[in-house]
Structure formats: C-alpha cells, structure tokens
Amino acid sequence: MMNETSYAPSSLAEEDVPSTTTERIIAEVWAEVLNLDEVGRHDNFFDLGGHSVLATQAVARLCVALGRHLPERALFDWPTVATLASALPDYPAAEQDVRIRRR
C-alpha cells in the first residue's frame, strides 16, 4: 500500500502538486512506472514517456493501489492525474476474490 506521506514534490508548481490522496496515489504509481522522481496533476502520461505497455502496467498497479476495476484503456481516455482521479467514481470498487465451489 502506498504511504500517503511519502510524496514530497520539490520542483512542481503549487497548482500542479497532486492535491488529494487519490491524485497522490496515481502520481506515485506513474512515477514508479515511468521511472520519474515526481509527476504533477496536469502531466500527461504519454508526454512523460509513457506508451501502451507502460500504460497497461500502470493500470494494473492502480487497480491494486486504488481498489478499483479500471479498463485497460483508462490512461488513453484520461491521460492526466487530475482527469483520471475525477473519473474514478464511475468505476466499481474491486471485490474480494470469489471462488466457485464445485459440488
């Protein structure tokens, strides 16, 4: 699980610093996947060097970190931290692992 207090941007303009817990989690995941020190709330995933394979990795990590089911194309539809964070309420929370028992 992400440490909420670990995000300490040093070079982002004040208006670009992720401002919610959700934005901070998204920015941390993107920074990890893209091998960057920090990501701002208005940064575009693809402008930062992201591509389809990295987008798939980022979405998989975000599903775990945020506990949400996101479509694989989420970063193509919402390529900034802010737009993705604002779209999250439209997606269901991840459910617990449910196994079918055979009789």
Short mmCIF file of N, CA and C in Angstrom, two decimals:
data_model
loop_
_atom_site.label_atom_id
_atom_site.label_comp_id
_atom_site.label_asym_id
_atom_site.label_seq_id
_atom_site.Cartn_x
_atom_site.Cartn_y
_atom_site.Cartn_z
N MET A 1 0.84 -1.18 0.00
CA MET A 1 0.00 0.00 0.00
C MET A 1 0.89 1.24 0.00
N MET A 2 0.42 2.26 -0.67
CA MET A 2 1.20 3.48 -0.79
C MET A 2 1.21 4.24 0.53
N ASN A 3 2.34 4.84 0.83
CA ASN A 3 2.44 5.65 2.03
C ASN A 3 2.02 7.07 1.69
N GLU A 4 0.92 7.51 2.26
CA GLU A 4 0.34 8.81 1.92
C GLU A 4 1.30 9.96 2.18
N THR A 5 2.18 9.83 3.13
CA THR A 5 3.08 10.93 3.48
C THR A 5 4.39 10.91 2.71
N SER A 6 4.60 9.90 1.86
CA SER A 6 5.90 9.78 1.19
C SER A 6 6.03 10.71 -0.01
N TYR A 7 4.95 11.26 -0.51
CA TYR A 7 5.01 12.11 -1.70
C TYR A 7 5.40 13.51 -1.29
N ALA A 8 6.59 13.93 -1.68
CA ALA A 8 7.08 15.26 -1.31
C ALA A 8 7.68 15.93 -2.53
N PRO A 9 6.85 16.46 -3.42
CA PRO A 9 7.39 17.08 -4.62
C PRO A 9 8.23 18.30 -4.29
N SER A 10 9.28 18.47 -5.06
CA SER A 10 10.18 19.58 -4.78
C SER A 10 10.21 20.61 -5.90
N SER A 11 9.89 20.21 -7.12
CA SER A 11 10.03 21.14 -8.23
C SER A 11 8.72 21.45 -8.95
N LEU A 12 7.61 20.93 -8.47
CA LEU A 12 6.32 21.19 -9.11
C LEU A 12 5.77 22.54 -8.68
N ALA A 13 5.13 23.22 -9.61
CA ALA A 13 4.44 24.46 -9.25
C ALA A 13 3.29 24.10 -8.31
N GLU A 14 2.94 25.00 -7.42
CA GLU A 14 1.93 24.72 -6.41
C GLU A 14 0.63 24.19 -7.02
N GLU A 15 0.21 24.77 -8.15
CA GLU A 15 -1.05 24.35 -8.76
C GLU A 15 -0.96 22.98 -9.44
N ASP A 16 0.25 22.44 -9.58
CA ASP A 16 0.43 21.15 -10.22
C ASP A 16 0.70 20.02 -9.23
N VAL A 17 0.83 20.32 -7.96
CA VAL A 17 1.05 19.30 -6.94
C VAL A 17 -0.24 18.50 -6.75
N PRO A 18 -0.18 17.17 -6.82
CA PRO A 18 -1.39 16.38 -6.57
C PRO A 18 -2.01 16.78 -5.23
N SER A 19 -3.32 17.07 -5.26
CA SER A 19 -3.94 17.69 -4.10
C SER A 19 -4.82 16.77 -3.26
N THR A 20 -5.12 15.58 -3.76
CA THR A 20 -5.94 14.65 -2.99
C THR A 20 -5.16 13.36 -2.79
N THR A 21 -5.63 12.54 -1.90
CA THR A 21 -4.99 11.24 -1.69
C THR A 21 -5.01 10.43 -2.98
N THR A 22 -6.13 10.44 -3.67
CA THR A 22 -6.24 9.70 -4.93
C THR A 22 -5.24 10.22 -5.96
N GLU A 23 -5.13 11.52 -6.10
CA GLU A 23 -4.16 12.09 -7.04
C GLU A 23 -2.73 11.72 -6.64
N ARG A 24 -2.44 11.73 -5.35
CA ARG A 24 -1.09 11.37 -4.90
C ARG A 24 -0.77 9.91 -5.22
N ILE A 25 -1.74 9.02 -5.03
CA ILE A 25 -1.52 7.61 -5.34
C ILE A 25 -1.27 7.43 -6.84
N ILE A 26 -2.10 8.05 -7.65
CA ILE A 26 -1.93 7.96 -9.11
C ILE A 26 -0.55 8.50 -9.51
N ALA A 27 -0.18 9.65 -8.99
CA ALA A 27 1.12 10.25 -9.32
C ALA A 27 2.27 9.35 -8.89
N GLU A 28 2.16 8.72 -7.72
CA GLU A 28 3.22 7.82 -7.25
C GLU A 28 3.35 6.61 -8.16
N VAL A 29 2.22 6.02 -8.56
CA VAL A 29 2.27 4.86 -9.45
C VAL A 29 2.88 5.25 -10.79
N TRP A 30 2.45 6.38 -11.34
CA TRP A 30 3.01 6.82 -12.62
C TRP A 30 4.51 7.07 -12.49
N ALA A 31 4.93 7.71 -11.42
CA ALA A 31 6.36 7.98 -11.22
C ALA A 31 7.15 6.68 -11.17
N GLU A 32 6.61 5.66 -10.49
CA GLU A 32 7.29 4.36 -10.42
C GLU A 32 7.39 3.73 -11.80
N VAL A 33 6.27 3.68 -12.51
CA VAL A 33 6.23 3.03 -13.83
C VAL A 33 7.11 3.76 -14.84
N LEU A 34 7.11 5.08 -14.77
CA LEU A 34 7.87 5.89 -15.73
C LEU A 34 9.29 6.20 -15.26
N ASN A 35 9.64 5.73 -14.07
CA ASN A 35 10.97 5.95 -13.50
C ASN A 35 11.29 7.45 -13.39
N LEU A 36 10.34 8.19 -12.81
CA LEU A 36 10.49 9.63 -12.61
C LEU A 36 10.48 9.94 -11.11
N ASP A 37 11.04 11.08 -10.74
CA ASP A 37 11.03 11.49 -9.34
C ASP A 37 9.66 11.96 -8.89
N GLU A 38 8.94 12.65 -9.78
CA GLU A 38 7.62 13.17 -9.42
C GLU A 38 6.78 13.39 -10.66
N VAL A 39 5.48 13.42 -10.45
CA VAL A 39 4.52 13.64 -11.52
C VAL A 39 3.49 14.64 -11.02
N GLY A 40 3.18 15.62 -11.84
CA GLY A 40 2.19 16.63 -11.46
C GLY A 40 0.78 16.23 -11.87
N ARG A 41 -0.19 16.90 -11.27
CA ARG A 41 -1.59 16.54 -11.51
C ARG A 41 -2.04 16.83 -12.94
N HIS A 42 -1.35 17.70 -13.65
CA HIS A 42 -1.73 18.02 -15.03
C HIS A 42 -0.77 17.43 -16.06
N ASP A 43 0.18 16.62 -15.61
CA ASP A 43 1.11 15.97 -16.53
C ASP A 43 0.39 14.88 -17.31
N ASN A 44 0.71 14.77 -18.59
CA ASN A 44 0.12 13.76 -19.46
C ASN A 44 1.02 12.53 -19.44
N PHE A 45 0.44 11.38 -19.15
CA PHE A 45 1.19 10.13 -19.05
C PHE A 45 2.06 9.90 -20.28
N PHE A 46 1.51 10.14 -21.46
CA PHE A 46 2.23 9.86 -22.70
C PHE A 46 3.28 10.91 -23.01
N ASP A 47 3.05 12.14 -22.62
CA ASP A 47 4.06 13.19 -22.79
C ASP A 47 5.26 12.95 -21.88
N LEU A 48 5.06 12.21 -20.80
CA LEU A 48 6.14 11.90 -19.86
C LEU A 48 6.96 10.68 -20.30
N GLY A 49 6.61 10.10 -21.43
CA GLY A 49 7.35 8.94 -21.92
C GLY A 49 6.57 7.65 -21.87
N GLY A 50 5.33 7.71 -21.44
CA GLY A 50 4.50 6.51 -21.38
C GLY A 50 4.12 6.01 -22.76
N HIS A 51 3.87 4.72 -22.85
CA HIS A 51 3.39 4.09 -24.08
C HIS A 51 2.43 2.98 -23.68
N SER A 52 1.91 2.25 -24.64
CA SER A 52 0.84 1.30 -24.35
C SER A 52 1.24 0.22 -23.35
N VAL A 53 2.44 -0.29 -23.43
CA VAL A 53 2.87 -1.33 -22.48
C VAL A 53 2.97 -0.76 -21.07
N LEU A 54 3.56 0.42 -20.94
CA LEU A 54 3.65 1.06 -19.62
C LEU A 54 2.27 1.46 -19.10
N ALA A 55 1.38 1.85 -20.00
CA ALA A 55 0.01 2.19 -19.59
C ALA A 55 -0.68 0.97 -19.00
N THR A 56 -0.49 -0.19 -19.62
CA THR A 56 -1.08 -1.42 -19.10
C THR A 56 -0.52 -1.74 -17.72
N GLN A 57 0.78 -1.58 -17.54
CA GLN A 57 1.39 -1.81 -16.23
C GLN A 57 0.85 -0.83 -15.19
N ALA A 58 0.73 0.42 -15.58
CA ALA A 58 0.24 1.44 -14.65
C ALA A 58 -1.19 1.16 -14.24
N VAL A 59 -2.04 0.79 -15.19
CA VAL A 59 -3.44 0.50 -14.86
C VAL A 59 -3.53 -0.70 -13.92
N ALA A 60 -2.74 -1.73 -14.16
CA ALA A 60 -2.75 -2.89 -13.27
C ALA A 60 -2.35 -2.49 -11.85
N ARG A 61 -1.32 -1.68 -11.71
CA ARG A 61 -0.88 -1.23 -10.39
C ARG A 61 -1.92 -0.32 -9.74
N LEU A 62 -2.55 0.53 -10.54
CA LEU A 62 -3.58 1.43 -10.00
C LEU A 62 -4.79 0.65 -9.50
N CYS A 63 -5.16 -0.41 -10.21
CA CYS A 63 -6.29 -1.23 -9.76
C CYS A 63 -6.04 -1.76 -8.35
N VAL A 64 -4.82 -2.20 -8.10
CA VAL A 64 -4.46 -2.71 -6.77
C VAL A 64 -4.38 -1.57 -5.77
N ALA A 65 -3.67 -0.51 -6.11
CA ALA A 65 -3.44 0.59 -5.18
C ALA A 65 -4.73 1.33 -4.81
N LEU A 66 -5.65 1.44 -5.77
CA LEU A 66 -6.88 2.20 -5.55
C LEU A 66 -8.08 1.31 -5.23
N GLY A 67 -7.91 0.00 -5.40
CA GLY A 67 -9.01 -0.90 -5.13
C GLY A 67 -10.19 -0.70 -6.08
N ARG A 68 -9.89 -0.42 -7.33
CA ARG A 68 -10.92 -0.16 -8.35
C ARG A 68 -10.66 -1.03 -9.58
N HIS A 69 -11.74 -1.38 -10.26
CA HIS A 69 -11.62 -2.03 -11.57
C HIS A 69 -11.56 -0.92 -12.61
N LEU A 70 -10.44 -0.81 -13.30
CA LEU A 70 -10.28 0.19 -14.35
C LEU A 70 -10.10 -0.51 -15.69
N PRO A 71 -10.64 0.08 -16.76
CA PRO A 71 -10.42 -0.51 -18.08
C PRO A 71 -8.96 -0.34 -18.50
N GLU A 72 -8.49 -1.25 -19.32
CA GLU A 72 -7.09 -1.16 -19.76
C GLU A 72 -6.80 0.14 -20.49
N ARG A 73 -7.80 0.72 -21.10
CA ARG A 73 -7.58 1.96 -21.86
C ARG A 73 -7.77 3.22 -21.02
N ALA A 74 -7.81 3.09 -19.71
CA ALA A 74 -8.07 4.23 -18.82
C ALA A 74 -7.12 5.40 -19.08
N LEU A 75 -5.85 5.13 -19.26
CA LEU A 75 -4.90 6.23 -19.46
C LEU A 75 -5.01 6.86 -20.84
N PHE A 76 -5.60 6.14 -21.78
CA PHE A 76 -5.84 6.74 -23.09
C PHE A 76 -7.03 7.70 -23.02
N ASP A 77 -8.01 7.35 -22.19
CA ASP A 77 -9.19 8.20 -22.02
C ASP A 77 -8.94 9.37 -21.07
N TRP A 78 -8.16 9.14 -20.03
CA TRP A 78 -7.87 10.16 -19.01
C TRP A 78 -6.36 10.19 -18.78
N PRO A 79 -5.60 10.88 -19.64
CA PRO A 79 -4.14 10.79 -19.60
C PRO A 79 -3.44 11.66 -18.55
N THR A 80 -4.19 12.45 -17.77
CA THR A 80 -3.54 13.21 -16.71
C THR A 80 -3.99 12.69 -15.36
N VAL A 81 -3.20 12.95 -14.34
CA VAL A 81 -3.53 12.53 -12.98
C VAL A 81 -4.90 13.08 -12.59
N ALA A 82 -5.13 14.36 -12.86
CA ALA A 82 -6.38 15.01 -12.46
C ALA A 82 -7.59 14.42 -13.17
N THR A 83 -7.48 14.18 -14.49
CA THR A 83 -8.64 13.64 -15.21
C THR A 83 -8.92 12.20 -14.81
N LEU A 84 -7.88 11.42 -14.58
CA LEU A 84 -8.09 10.04 -14.15
C LEU A 84 -8.72 10.00 -12.76
N ALA A 85 -8.23 10.82 -11.85
CA ALA A 85 -8.78 10.87 -10.49
C ALA A 85 -10.26 11.26 -10.52
N SER A 86 -10.62 12.19 -11.39
CA SER A 86 -12.02 12.62 -11.45
C SER A 86 -12.93 11.56 -12.07
N ALA A 87 -12.38 10.64 -12.87
CA ALA A 87 -13.16 9.58 -13.49
C ALA A 87 -13.36 8.37 -12.58
N LEU A 88 -12.56 8.23 -11.54
CA LEU A 88 -12.61 7.03 -10.70
C LEU A 88 -13.97 6.72 -10.08
N PRO A 89 -14.74 7.70 -9.64
CA PRO A 89 -16.04 7.34 -9.05
C PRO A 89 -16.96 6.59 -10.01
N ASP A 90 -16.70 6.65 -11.30
CA ASP A 90 -17.52 5.94 -12.28
C ASP A 90 -17.20 4.45 -12.36
N TYR A 91 -16.15 4.01 -11.67
CA TYR A 91 -15.73 2.62 -11.75
C TYR A 91 -15.90 1.93 -10.41
N PRO A 92 -16.34 0.66 -10.47
CA PRO A 92 -16.65 -0.05 -9.23
C PRO A 92 -15.41 -0.39 -8.41
N ALA A 93 -15.64 -0.48 -7.12
CA ALA A 93 -14.58 -0.94 -6.23
C ALA A 93 -14.29 -2.40 -6.54
N ALA A 94 -13.05 -2.79 -6.39
CA ALA A 94 -12.67 -4.18 -6.60
C ALA A 94 -13.31 -5.03 -5.52
N GLU A 95 -13.85 -6.16 -5.92
CA GLU A 95 -14.47 -7.06 -4.95
C GLU A 95 -13.44 -8.06 -4.47
N GLN A 96 -13.77 -8.68 -3.37
CA GLN A 96 -12.91 -9.72 -2.84
C GLN A 96 -12.89 -10.88 -3.82
N ASP A 97 -11.85 -11.67 -3.77
CA ASP A 97 -11.72 -12.84 -4.63
C ASP A 97 -12.86 -13.81 -4.32
N VAL A 98 -13.65 -14.11 -5.33
CA VAL A 98 -14.77 -15.03 -5.15
C VAL A 98 -14.47 -16.27 -5.97
N ARG A 99 -14.49 -17.40 -5.32
CA ARG A 99 -14.21 -18.66 -6.00
C ARG A 99 -15.49 -19.48 -6.10
N ILE A 100 -15.64 -20.13 -7.22
CA ILE A 100 -16.79 -21.00 -7.42
C ILE A 100 -16.43 -22.37 -6.88
N ARG A 101 -17.30 -22.88 -6.04
CA ARG A 101 -17.07 -24.22 -5.48
C ARG A 101 -17.86 -25.24 -6.29
N ARG A 102 -17.21 -26.29 -6.63
CA ARG A 102 -17.87 -27.37 -7.37
C ARG A 102 -18.46 -28.34 -6.36
N ARG A 103 -19.64 -28.84 -6.69
CA ARG A 103 -20.30 -29.81 -5.79
C ARG A 103 -20.06 -31.21 -6.25
#
